[in-house]
Coordinates of C-alpha atoms and ligand atoms in Angstrom, one line a residue:
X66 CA 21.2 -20.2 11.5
X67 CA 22.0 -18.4 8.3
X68 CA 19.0 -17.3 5.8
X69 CA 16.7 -16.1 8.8
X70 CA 15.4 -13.0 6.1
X71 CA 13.7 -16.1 4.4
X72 CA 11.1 -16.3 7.5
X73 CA 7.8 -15.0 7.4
X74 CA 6.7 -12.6 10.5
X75 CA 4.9 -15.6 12.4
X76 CA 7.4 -18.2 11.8
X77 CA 10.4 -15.7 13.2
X78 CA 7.9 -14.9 16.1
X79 CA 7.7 -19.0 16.8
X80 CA 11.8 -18.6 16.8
X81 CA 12.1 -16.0 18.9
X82 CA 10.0 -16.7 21.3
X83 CA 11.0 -20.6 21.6
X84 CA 14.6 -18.5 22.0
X85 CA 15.7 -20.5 19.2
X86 CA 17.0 -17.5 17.6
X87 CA 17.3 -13.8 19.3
X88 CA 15.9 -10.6 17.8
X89 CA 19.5 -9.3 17.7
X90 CA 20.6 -12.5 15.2
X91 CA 17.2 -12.0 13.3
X92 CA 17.9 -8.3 12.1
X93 CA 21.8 -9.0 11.9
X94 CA 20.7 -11.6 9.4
X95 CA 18.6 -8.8 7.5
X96 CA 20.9 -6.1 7.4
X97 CA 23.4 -8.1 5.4
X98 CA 20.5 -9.5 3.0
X99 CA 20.1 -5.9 2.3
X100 CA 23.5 -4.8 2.4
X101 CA 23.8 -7.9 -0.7
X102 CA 20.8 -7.0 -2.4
X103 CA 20.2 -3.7 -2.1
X104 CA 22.4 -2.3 -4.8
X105 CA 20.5 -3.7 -7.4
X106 CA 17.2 -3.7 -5.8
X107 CA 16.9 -0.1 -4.4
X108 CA 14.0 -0.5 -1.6
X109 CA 14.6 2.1 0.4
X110 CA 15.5 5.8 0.5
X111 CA 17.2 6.2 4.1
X112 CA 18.6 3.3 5.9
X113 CA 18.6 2.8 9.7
X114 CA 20.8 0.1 10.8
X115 CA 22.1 1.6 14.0
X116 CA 18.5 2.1 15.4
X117 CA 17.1 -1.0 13.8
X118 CA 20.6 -2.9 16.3
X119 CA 19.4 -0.7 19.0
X120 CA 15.4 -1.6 18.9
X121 CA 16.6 -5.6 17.9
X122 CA 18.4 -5.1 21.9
X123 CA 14.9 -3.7 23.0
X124 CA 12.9 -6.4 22.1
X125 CA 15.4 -9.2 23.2
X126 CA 14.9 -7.2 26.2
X127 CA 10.9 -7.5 26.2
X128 CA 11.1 -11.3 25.3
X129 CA 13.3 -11.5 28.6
X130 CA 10.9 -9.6 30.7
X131 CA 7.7 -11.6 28.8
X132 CA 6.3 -8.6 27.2
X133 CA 7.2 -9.7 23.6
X134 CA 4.1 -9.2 21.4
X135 CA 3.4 -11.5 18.0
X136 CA 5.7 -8.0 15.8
X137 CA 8.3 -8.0 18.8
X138 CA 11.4 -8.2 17.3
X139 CA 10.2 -8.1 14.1
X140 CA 12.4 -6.2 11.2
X141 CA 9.8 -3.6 9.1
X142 CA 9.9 -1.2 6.2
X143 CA 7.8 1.9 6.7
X144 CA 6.9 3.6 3.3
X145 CA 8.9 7.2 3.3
X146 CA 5.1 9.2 3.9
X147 CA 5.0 7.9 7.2
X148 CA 6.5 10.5 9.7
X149 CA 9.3 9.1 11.7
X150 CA 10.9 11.1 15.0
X151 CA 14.5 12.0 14.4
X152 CA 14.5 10.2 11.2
X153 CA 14.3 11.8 7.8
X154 CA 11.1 11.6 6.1
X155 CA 10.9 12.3 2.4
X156 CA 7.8 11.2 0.7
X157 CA 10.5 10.7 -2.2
X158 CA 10.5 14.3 -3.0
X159 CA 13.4 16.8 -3.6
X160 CA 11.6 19.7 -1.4
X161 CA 11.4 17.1 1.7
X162 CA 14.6 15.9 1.2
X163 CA 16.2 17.5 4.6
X164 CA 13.0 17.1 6.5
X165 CA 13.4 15.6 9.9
X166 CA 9.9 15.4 11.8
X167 CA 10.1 16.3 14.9
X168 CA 7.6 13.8 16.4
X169 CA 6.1 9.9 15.7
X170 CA 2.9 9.0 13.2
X171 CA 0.5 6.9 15.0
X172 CA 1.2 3.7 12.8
X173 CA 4.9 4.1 13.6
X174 CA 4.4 4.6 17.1
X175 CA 1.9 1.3 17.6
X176 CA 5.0 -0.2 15.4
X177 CA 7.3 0.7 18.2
X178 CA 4.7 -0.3 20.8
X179 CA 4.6 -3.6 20.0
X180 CA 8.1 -4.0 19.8
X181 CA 9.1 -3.9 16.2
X182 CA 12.5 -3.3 14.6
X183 CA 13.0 -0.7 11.4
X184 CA 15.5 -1.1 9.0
X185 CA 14.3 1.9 7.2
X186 CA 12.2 4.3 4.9
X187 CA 11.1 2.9 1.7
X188 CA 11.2 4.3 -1.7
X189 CA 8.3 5.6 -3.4
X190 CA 6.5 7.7 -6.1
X191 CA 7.0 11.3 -5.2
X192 CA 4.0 12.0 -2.7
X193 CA 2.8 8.8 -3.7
X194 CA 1.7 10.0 -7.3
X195 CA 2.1 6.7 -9.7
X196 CA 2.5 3.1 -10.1
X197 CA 6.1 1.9 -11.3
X198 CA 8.0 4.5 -8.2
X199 CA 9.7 5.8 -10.7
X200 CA 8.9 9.2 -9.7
X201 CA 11.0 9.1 -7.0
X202 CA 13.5 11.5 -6.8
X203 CA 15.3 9.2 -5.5
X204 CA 15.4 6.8 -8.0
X205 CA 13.4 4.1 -9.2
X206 CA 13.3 1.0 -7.4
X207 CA 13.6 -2.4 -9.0
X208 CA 11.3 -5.3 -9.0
X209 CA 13.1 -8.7 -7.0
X210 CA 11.6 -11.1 -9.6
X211 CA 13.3 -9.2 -12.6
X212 CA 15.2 -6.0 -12.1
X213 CA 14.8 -4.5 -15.2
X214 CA 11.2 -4.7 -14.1
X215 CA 9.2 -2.1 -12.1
X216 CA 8.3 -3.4 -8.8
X217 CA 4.4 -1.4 -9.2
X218 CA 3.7 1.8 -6.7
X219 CA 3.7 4.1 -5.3
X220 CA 4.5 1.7 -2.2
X221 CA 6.8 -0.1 -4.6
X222 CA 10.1 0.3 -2.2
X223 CA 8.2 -1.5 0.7
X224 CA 7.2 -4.5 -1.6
X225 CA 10.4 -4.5 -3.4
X226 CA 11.7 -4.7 0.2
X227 CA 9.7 -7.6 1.2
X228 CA 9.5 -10.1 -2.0
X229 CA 13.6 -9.4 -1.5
X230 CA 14.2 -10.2 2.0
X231 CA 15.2 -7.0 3.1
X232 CA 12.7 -7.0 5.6
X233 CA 9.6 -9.5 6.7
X234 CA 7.1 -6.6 6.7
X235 CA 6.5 -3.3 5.5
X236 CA 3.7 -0.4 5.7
X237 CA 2.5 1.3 2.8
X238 CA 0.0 3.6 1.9
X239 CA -3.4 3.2 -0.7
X240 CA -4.8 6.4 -2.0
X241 CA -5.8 4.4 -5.3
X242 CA -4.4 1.6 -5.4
X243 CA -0.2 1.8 -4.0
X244 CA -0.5 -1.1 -1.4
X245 CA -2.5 -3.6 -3.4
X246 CA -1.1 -2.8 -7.4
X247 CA 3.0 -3.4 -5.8
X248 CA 2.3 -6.3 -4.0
X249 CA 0.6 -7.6 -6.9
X250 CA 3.6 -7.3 -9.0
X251 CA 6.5 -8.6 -6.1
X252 CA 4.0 -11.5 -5.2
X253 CA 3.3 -10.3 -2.1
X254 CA 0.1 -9.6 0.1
X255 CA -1.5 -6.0 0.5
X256 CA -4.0 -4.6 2.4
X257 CA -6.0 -1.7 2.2
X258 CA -8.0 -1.6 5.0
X259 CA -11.5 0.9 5.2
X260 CA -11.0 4.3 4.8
X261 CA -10.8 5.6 8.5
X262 CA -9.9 2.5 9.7
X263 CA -6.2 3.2 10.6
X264 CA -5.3 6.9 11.5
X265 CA -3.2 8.7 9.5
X266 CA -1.8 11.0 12.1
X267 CA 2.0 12.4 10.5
X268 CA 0.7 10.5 7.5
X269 CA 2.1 12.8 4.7
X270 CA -1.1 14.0 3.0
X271 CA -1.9 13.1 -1.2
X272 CA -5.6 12.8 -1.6
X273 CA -7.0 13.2 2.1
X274 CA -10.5 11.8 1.1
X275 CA -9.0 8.6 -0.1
X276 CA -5.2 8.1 1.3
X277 CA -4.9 5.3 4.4
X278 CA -2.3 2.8 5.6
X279 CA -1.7 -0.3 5.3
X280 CA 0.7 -3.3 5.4
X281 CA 2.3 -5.6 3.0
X282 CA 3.8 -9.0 3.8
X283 CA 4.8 -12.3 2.4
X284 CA 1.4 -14.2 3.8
X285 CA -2.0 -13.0 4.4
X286 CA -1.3 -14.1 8.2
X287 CA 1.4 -11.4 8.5
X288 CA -0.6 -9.0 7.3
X289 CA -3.7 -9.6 9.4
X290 CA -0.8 -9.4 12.6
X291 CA 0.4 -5.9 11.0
X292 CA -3.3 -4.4 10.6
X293 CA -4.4 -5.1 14.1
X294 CA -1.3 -3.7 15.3
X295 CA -1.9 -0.4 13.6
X296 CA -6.0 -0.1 13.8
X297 CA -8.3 1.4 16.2
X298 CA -9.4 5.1 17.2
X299 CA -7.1 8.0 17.3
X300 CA -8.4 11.2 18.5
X301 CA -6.0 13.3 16.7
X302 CA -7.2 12.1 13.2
X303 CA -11.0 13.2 12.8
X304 CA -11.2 10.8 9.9
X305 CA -10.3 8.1 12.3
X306 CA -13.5 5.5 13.0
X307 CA -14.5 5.3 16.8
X308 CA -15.9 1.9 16.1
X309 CA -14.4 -1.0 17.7
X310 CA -11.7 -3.3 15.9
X311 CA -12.2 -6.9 15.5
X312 CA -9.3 -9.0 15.9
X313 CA -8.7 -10.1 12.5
X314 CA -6.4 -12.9 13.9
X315 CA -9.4 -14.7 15.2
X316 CA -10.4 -15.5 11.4
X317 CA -7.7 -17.5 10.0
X318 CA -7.8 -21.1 9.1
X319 CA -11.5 -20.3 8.9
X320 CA -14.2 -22.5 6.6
X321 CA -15.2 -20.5 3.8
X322 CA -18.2 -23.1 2.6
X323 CA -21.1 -20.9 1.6
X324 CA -19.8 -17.4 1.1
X325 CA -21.2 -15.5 -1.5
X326 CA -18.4 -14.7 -3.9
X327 CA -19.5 -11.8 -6.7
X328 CA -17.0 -11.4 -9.6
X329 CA -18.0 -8.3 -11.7
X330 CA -18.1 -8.3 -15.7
X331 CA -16.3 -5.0 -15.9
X332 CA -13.4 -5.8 -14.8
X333 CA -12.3 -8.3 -17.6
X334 CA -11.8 -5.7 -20.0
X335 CA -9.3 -6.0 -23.1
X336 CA -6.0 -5.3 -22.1
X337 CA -6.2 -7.8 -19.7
X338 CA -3.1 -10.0 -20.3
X339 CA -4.1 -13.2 -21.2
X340 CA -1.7 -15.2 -18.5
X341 CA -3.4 -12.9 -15.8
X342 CA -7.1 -13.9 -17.0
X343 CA -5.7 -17.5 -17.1
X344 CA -5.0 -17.0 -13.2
X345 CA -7.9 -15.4 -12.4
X346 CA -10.1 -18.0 -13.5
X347 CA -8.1 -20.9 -12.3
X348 CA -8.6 -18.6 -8.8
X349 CA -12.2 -18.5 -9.2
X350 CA -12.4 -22.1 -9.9
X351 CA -10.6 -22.8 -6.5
X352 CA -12.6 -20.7 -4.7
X353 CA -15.7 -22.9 -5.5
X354 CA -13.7 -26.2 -4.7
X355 CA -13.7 -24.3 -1.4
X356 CA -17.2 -24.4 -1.1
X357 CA -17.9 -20.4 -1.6
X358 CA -20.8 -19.7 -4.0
X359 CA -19.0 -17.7 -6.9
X360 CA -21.2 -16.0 -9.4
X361 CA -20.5 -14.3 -12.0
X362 CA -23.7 -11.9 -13.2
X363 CA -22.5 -8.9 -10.8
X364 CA -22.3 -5.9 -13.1
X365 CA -21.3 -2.7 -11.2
X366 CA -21.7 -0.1 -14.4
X367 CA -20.3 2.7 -13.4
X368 CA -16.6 0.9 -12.7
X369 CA -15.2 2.4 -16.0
X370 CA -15.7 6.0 -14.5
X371 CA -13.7 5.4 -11.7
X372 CA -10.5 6.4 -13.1
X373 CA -12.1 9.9 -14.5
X374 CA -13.5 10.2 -11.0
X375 CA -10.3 9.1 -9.2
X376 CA -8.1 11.6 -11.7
X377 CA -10.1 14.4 -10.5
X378 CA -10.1 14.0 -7.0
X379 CA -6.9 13.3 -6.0
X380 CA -5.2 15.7 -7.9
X381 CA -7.9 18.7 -6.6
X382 CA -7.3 17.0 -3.1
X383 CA -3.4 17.1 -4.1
X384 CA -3.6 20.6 -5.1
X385 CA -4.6 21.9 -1.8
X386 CA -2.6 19.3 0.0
X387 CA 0.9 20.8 -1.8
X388 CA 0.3 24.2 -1.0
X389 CA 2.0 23.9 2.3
X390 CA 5.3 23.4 0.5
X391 CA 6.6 26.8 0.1
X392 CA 10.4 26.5 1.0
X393 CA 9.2 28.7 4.4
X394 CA 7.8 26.0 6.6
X395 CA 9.7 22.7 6.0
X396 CA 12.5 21.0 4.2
X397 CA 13.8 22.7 0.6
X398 CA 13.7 26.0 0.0
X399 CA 15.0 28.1 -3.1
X400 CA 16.4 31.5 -2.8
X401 CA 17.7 32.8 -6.0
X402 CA 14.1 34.7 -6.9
X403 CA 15.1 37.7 -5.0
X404 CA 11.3 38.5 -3.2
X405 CA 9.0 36.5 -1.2
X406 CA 6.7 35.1 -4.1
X407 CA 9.9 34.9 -6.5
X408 CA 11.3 32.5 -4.0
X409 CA 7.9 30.0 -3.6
X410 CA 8.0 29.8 -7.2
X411 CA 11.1 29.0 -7.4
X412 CA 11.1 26.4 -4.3
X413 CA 8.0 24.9 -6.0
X414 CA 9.4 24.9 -9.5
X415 CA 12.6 23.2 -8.7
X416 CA 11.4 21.0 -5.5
X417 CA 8.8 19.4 -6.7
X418 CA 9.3 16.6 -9.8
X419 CA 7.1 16.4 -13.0
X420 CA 4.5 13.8 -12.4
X421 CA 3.4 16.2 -8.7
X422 CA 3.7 19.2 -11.0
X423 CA 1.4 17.8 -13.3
X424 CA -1.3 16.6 -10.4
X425 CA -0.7 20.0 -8.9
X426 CA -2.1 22.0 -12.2
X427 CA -4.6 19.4 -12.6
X428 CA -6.1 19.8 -9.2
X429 CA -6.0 23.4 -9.4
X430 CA -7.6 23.8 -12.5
X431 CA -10.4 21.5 -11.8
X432 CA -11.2 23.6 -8.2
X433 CA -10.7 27.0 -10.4
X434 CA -13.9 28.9 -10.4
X435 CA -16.3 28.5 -13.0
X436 CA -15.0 24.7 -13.4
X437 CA -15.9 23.3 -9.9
X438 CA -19.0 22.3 -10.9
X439 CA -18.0 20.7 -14.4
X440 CA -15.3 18.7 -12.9
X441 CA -15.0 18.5 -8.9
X442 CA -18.4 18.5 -7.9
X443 CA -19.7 16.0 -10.9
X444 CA -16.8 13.6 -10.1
X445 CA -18.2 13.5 -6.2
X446 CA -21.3 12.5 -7.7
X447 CA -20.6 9.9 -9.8
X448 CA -18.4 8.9 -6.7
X449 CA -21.8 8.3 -4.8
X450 CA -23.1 6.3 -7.7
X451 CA -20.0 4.1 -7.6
X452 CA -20.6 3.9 -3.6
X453 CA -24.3 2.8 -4.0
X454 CA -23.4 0.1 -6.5
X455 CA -21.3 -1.7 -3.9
X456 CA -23.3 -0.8 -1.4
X457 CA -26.2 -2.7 -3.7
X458 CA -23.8 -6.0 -4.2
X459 CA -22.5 -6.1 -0.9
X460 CA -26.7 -7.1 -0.4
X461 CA -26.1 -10.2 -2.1
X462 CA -22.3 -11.0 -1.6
X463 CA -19.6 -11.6 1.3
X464 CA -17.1 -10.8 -1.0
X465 CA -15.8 -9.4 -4.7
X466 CA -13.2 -10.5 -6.4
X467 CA -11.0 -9.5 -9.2
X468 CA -7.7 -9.0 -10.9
X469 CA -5.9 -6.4 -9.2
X470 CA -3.7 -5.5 -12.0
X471 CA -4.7 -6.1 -15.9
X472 CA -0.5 -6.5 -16.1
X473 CA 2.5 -8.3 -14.4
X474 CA 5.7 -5.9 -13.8
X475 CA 6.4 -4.3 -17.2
X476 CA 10.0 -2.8 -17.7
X477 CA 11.8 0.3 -16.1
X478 CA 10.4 3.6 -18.4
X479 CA 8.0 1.5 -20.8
X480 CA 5.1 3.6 -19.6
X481 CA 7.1 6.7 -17.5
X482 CA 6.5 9.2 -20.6
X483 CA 2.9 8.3 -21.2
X484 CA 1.1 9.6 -18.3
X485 CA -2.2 7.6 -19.6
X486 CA -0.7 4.1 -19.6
X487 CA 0.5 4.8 -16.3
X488 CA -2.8 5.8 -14.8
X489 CA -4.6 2.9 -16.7
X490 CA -2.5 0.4 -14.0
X491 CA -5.0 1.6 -11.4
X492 CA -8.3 0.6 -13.3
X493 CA -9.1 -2.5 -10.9
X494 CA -7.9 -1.1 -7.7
X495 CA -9.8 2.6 -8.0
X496 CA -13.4 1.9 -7.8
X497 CA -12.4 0.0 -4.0
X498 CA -10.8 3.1 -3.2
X499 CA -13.0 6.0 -4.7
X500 CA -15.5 4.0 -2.5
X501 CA -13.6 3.8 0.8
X502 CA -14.1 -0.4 0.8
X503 CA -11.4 -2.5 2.3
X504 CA -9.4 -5.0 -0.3
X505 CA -6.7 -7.2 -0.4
X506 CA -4.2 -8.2 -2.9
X507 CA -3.0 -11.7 -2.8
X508 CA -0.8 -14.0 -5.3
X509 CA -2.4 -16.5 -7.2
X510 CA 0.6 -17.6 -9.4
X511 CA 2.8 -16.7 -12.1
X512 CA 2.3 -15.5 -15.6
X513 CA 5.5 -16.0 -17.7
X514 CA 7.5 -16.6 -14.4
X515 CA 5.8 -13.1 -12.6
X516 CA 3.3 -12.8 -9.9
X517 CA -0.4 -12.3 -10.6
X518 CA -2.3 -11.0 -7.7
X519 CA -6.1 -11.7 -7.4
X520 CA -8.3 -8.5 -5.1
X521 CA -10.4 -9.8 -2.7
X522 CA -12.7 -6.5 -2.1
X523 CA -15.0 -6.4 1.3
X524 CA -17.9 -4.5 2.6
X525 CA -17.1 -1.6 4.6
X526 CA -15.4 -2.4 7.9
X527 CA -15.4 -6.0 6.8
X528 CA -11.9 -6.7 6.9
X529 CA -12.8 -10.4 9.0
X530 CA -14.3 -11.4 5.6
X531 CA -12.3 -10.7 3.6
X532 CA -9.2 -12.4 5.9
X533 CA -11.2 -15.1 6.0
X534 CA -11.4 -15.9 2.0
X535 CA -7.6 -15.0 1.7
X536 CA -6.2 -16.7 4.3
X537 CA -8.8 -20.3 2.7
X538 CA -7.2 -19.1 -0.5
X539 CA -3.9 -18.8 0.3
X540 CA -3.7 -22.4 1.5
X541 CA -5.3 -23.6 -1.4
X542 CA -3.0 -21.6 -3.7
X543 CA 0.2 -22.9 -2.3
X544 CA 1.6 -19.6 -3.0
X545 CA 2.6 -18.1 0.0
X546 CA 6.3 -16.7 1.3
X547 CA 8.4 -16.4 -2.1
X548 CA 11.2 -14.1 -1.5
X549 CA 13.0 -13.3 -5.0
X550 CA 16.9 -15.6 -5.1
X551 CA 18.7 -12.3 -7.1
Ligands
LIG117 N1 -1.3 5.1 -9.0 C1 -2.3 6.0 -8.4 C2 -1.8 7.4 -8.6 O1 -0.8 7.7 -9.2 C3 -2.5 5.6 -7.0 C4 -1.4 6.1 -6.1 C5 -1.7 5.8 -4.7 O2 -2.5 4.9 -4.4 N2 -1.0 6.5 -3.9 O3 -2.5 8.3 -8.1

């Protein structure tokens, strides 16, 4: 069997465990997908073929002995945040760019627990700052469907990865919208689960009131399989919720007659391109041929000052955050400045790329004394009036639903000089994550022959709800498992 990359998670894990194919064969068959594609595609930022042989053997191993697991076997990309033992970890930055961490995160280690296989560390925004990875100092990746196109961000190398076939799965990370906004644009499903839901333990830090992890896959069944694997209580993250973990598994192929579907006014704003709309409503309109009760009155007011809020917070949160990075404790360090301070600033001034520079004076100008008030504190409380809002519709609705980008892909460095155009990607993914709410991103077709992806936001801790819609929605679609030809 040749084209094995082709195979969502669940349909590889039907193979391997019939023994119709071996986990060995499965990441062989990846490894030269990437090793075709990956020149012009540009997912990842360190490669781990040896390892990824060496933890295929393992899980052959664990199918043998009967201890496989539903990701046994299973080849992954992990987003270049996410702390791996022995294996460089970059967050796509210059002053990381020797860093080797010295022990696991907890999402890589449940990975590992269950058996899955790594082909390596994707590319990213630096520190997870934008929304096209093109700052990376890496360099940008490309999108599979067009690769003159961006493939979104900041997770944008572990979507890349998995609309190309260079791996089945991948984690990412969400601090505003860098799960959801680059699956949108590869065709892929995200997931953003609630904030505190999965621990971010050797997590590399951006905005720490907002940042968690999640996973991106070809199907919304893969992803449900990569979220439980990762959830639960850790003890060594205090953000981490205690409370228990549903198994999302149990609500697929679920009947969605009767849920309360709210779509909110403010979100079909101009700028909206008109073949997103287009799928949007043709969404909505299959949705109710499912039975769900979609209305459309919901306002939620205070959505267009979710990006002013968002651009406050994350860069003050960013600016404290960054500090650490002073060419002492890890990674890059610059010498030529001849004293102790002389050399931070330099380490700092020549580690660190533009976009981080940029979020680093923001951040620090906005917690400056005599402006905390003006800026930081006023942007946490018109956070709490975006919070009560949902809090308000979640009353009267199971789920929201909306665009999750206002654009398909848009070319490599259309809107890398223009800071503003940038940020404005983020307008339907922000208020979700300003608010800590779990949401999905899942295709709902093509616009001018590129994927549109359609949010599906839930109540707090309601990720079973919100599986639920997708998965009803994914069937109805018909657009499930495209991998990009190239
Ligand atoms: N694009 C947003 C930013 O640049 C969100 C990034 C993210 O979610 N990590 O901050």
């Amino acid at each position: 069997m040749t084209d094995l990359w082709r195979l969502t998670a669940h349909e590889a894990h039907e193979k391997l465990r019939a023994r119709e194919i071996s986990a060995v064969e499965l990441t062989e068959s990846i490894l030269a997908r990437v090793e075709r594609v990956e020149p012009r595609v540009h997912a990842y930022i360190t490669l781990t073929p040896e390892l990824a042989l060496e933890q295929a053997k393992d899980a052959d191993a664990r199918f043998a002995a009967g201890t496989a697991t539903p990701l046994t076997g299973i080849p992954v990309g992990v987003k270049d945040l996410i702390v791996t033992k022995g294996v460089r970890t970059t967050a796509a930055s210059k002053i990381l760019e020797n860093f080797v961490p010295p022990y696991d995160s907890h999402v890589y280690a449940q990975l590992r627990r269950a058996g899955a296989v790594m082909v390596g560390k994707a590319n990213m925004d630096e520190f997870a700052m934008g929304s096209s990875t093109e700052h990376s100092a890496f360099g940008p990746s490309h999108n599979p469907w067009d690769t003159r196109l961006v493939p979104g961000g900041s997770s944008g190398g572990s979507a890349a990865a998995v609309a190309a076939g260079e791996c089945l799965v991948a984690l990412g990370s969400d601090t505003g919208g860098s799960i959801r906004q680059p699956a949108s644009l590869c065709g892929n499903v995200g997931f953003d689960p609630t904030y505190g839901r999965v621990s971010r333990y050797g997590i590399i830090a951006f905005g720490s009131s907002l940042d968690q992890v999640g996973p991106i896959g070809r199907d919304v069944e893969d992803v449900t399989t990569m979220l439980d694997c990762i959830s639960g209580h850790d003890p060594r993250d205090s953000t981490s919720n205690p409370e228990p973990v549903a198994d999302l598994r149990h609500y697929l192929g679920r009947d969605v007659r009767g849920l309360r579907v709210g779509v909110p006014k403010e979100y079909f704003i101009e700028g909206m391109e008109p073949g997103v709309t287009a799928r949007i409503e043709e969404s909505l309109a299959l949705l109710e041929g499912l039975g769900c009760i979609v209305d459309r009155d919901l306002s939620l007011p205070s959505t267009e000052h979710a990006l002013a809020v968002y651009y406050i917070i994350a860069p003050s949160e960013a600016s404290a955050n960054l500090a650490r990075y002073d060419g002492v404790k890890y990674g890059f360090s610059d010498h030529s400045g001849g004293s102790m301070w002389a050399d931070m600033e330099a380490t700092r001034a020549h580690g660190f790329g533009a976009e981080v520079k940029r979020r680093i004076m923001l951040g620090t100008y906005a917690l400056s004394a005599g402006y905390y008030d003006a800026y930081y504190l006023k942007a946490q409380k018109v956070r709490t009036l975006i919070n009560r809002e949902f809090e308000a519709a979640f009353q009267k609705y199971d789920v929201i639903v909306t665009p999750t980008s206002p654009t398909v892909a848009f070319p490599i460095g259309a809107k890398v000089d223009d800071p503003f155009a940038m940020y404005l990607n983020d307008v339907y993914t922000l208020p979700a994550s300003v608010a800590g709410l779990p949401a999905m991103s899942v295709p709902c077709g093509l616009s001018a022959g590129l994927p549109v992806g359609l949010q599906i936001i839930g109540n707090f801790f309601d990720e079973p709800r919100i599986v639920q819609v997708a998965h009803a929605f994914e069937r109805a679609c018909g657009f499930a498992n495209r991998v990009a030809e190239l």
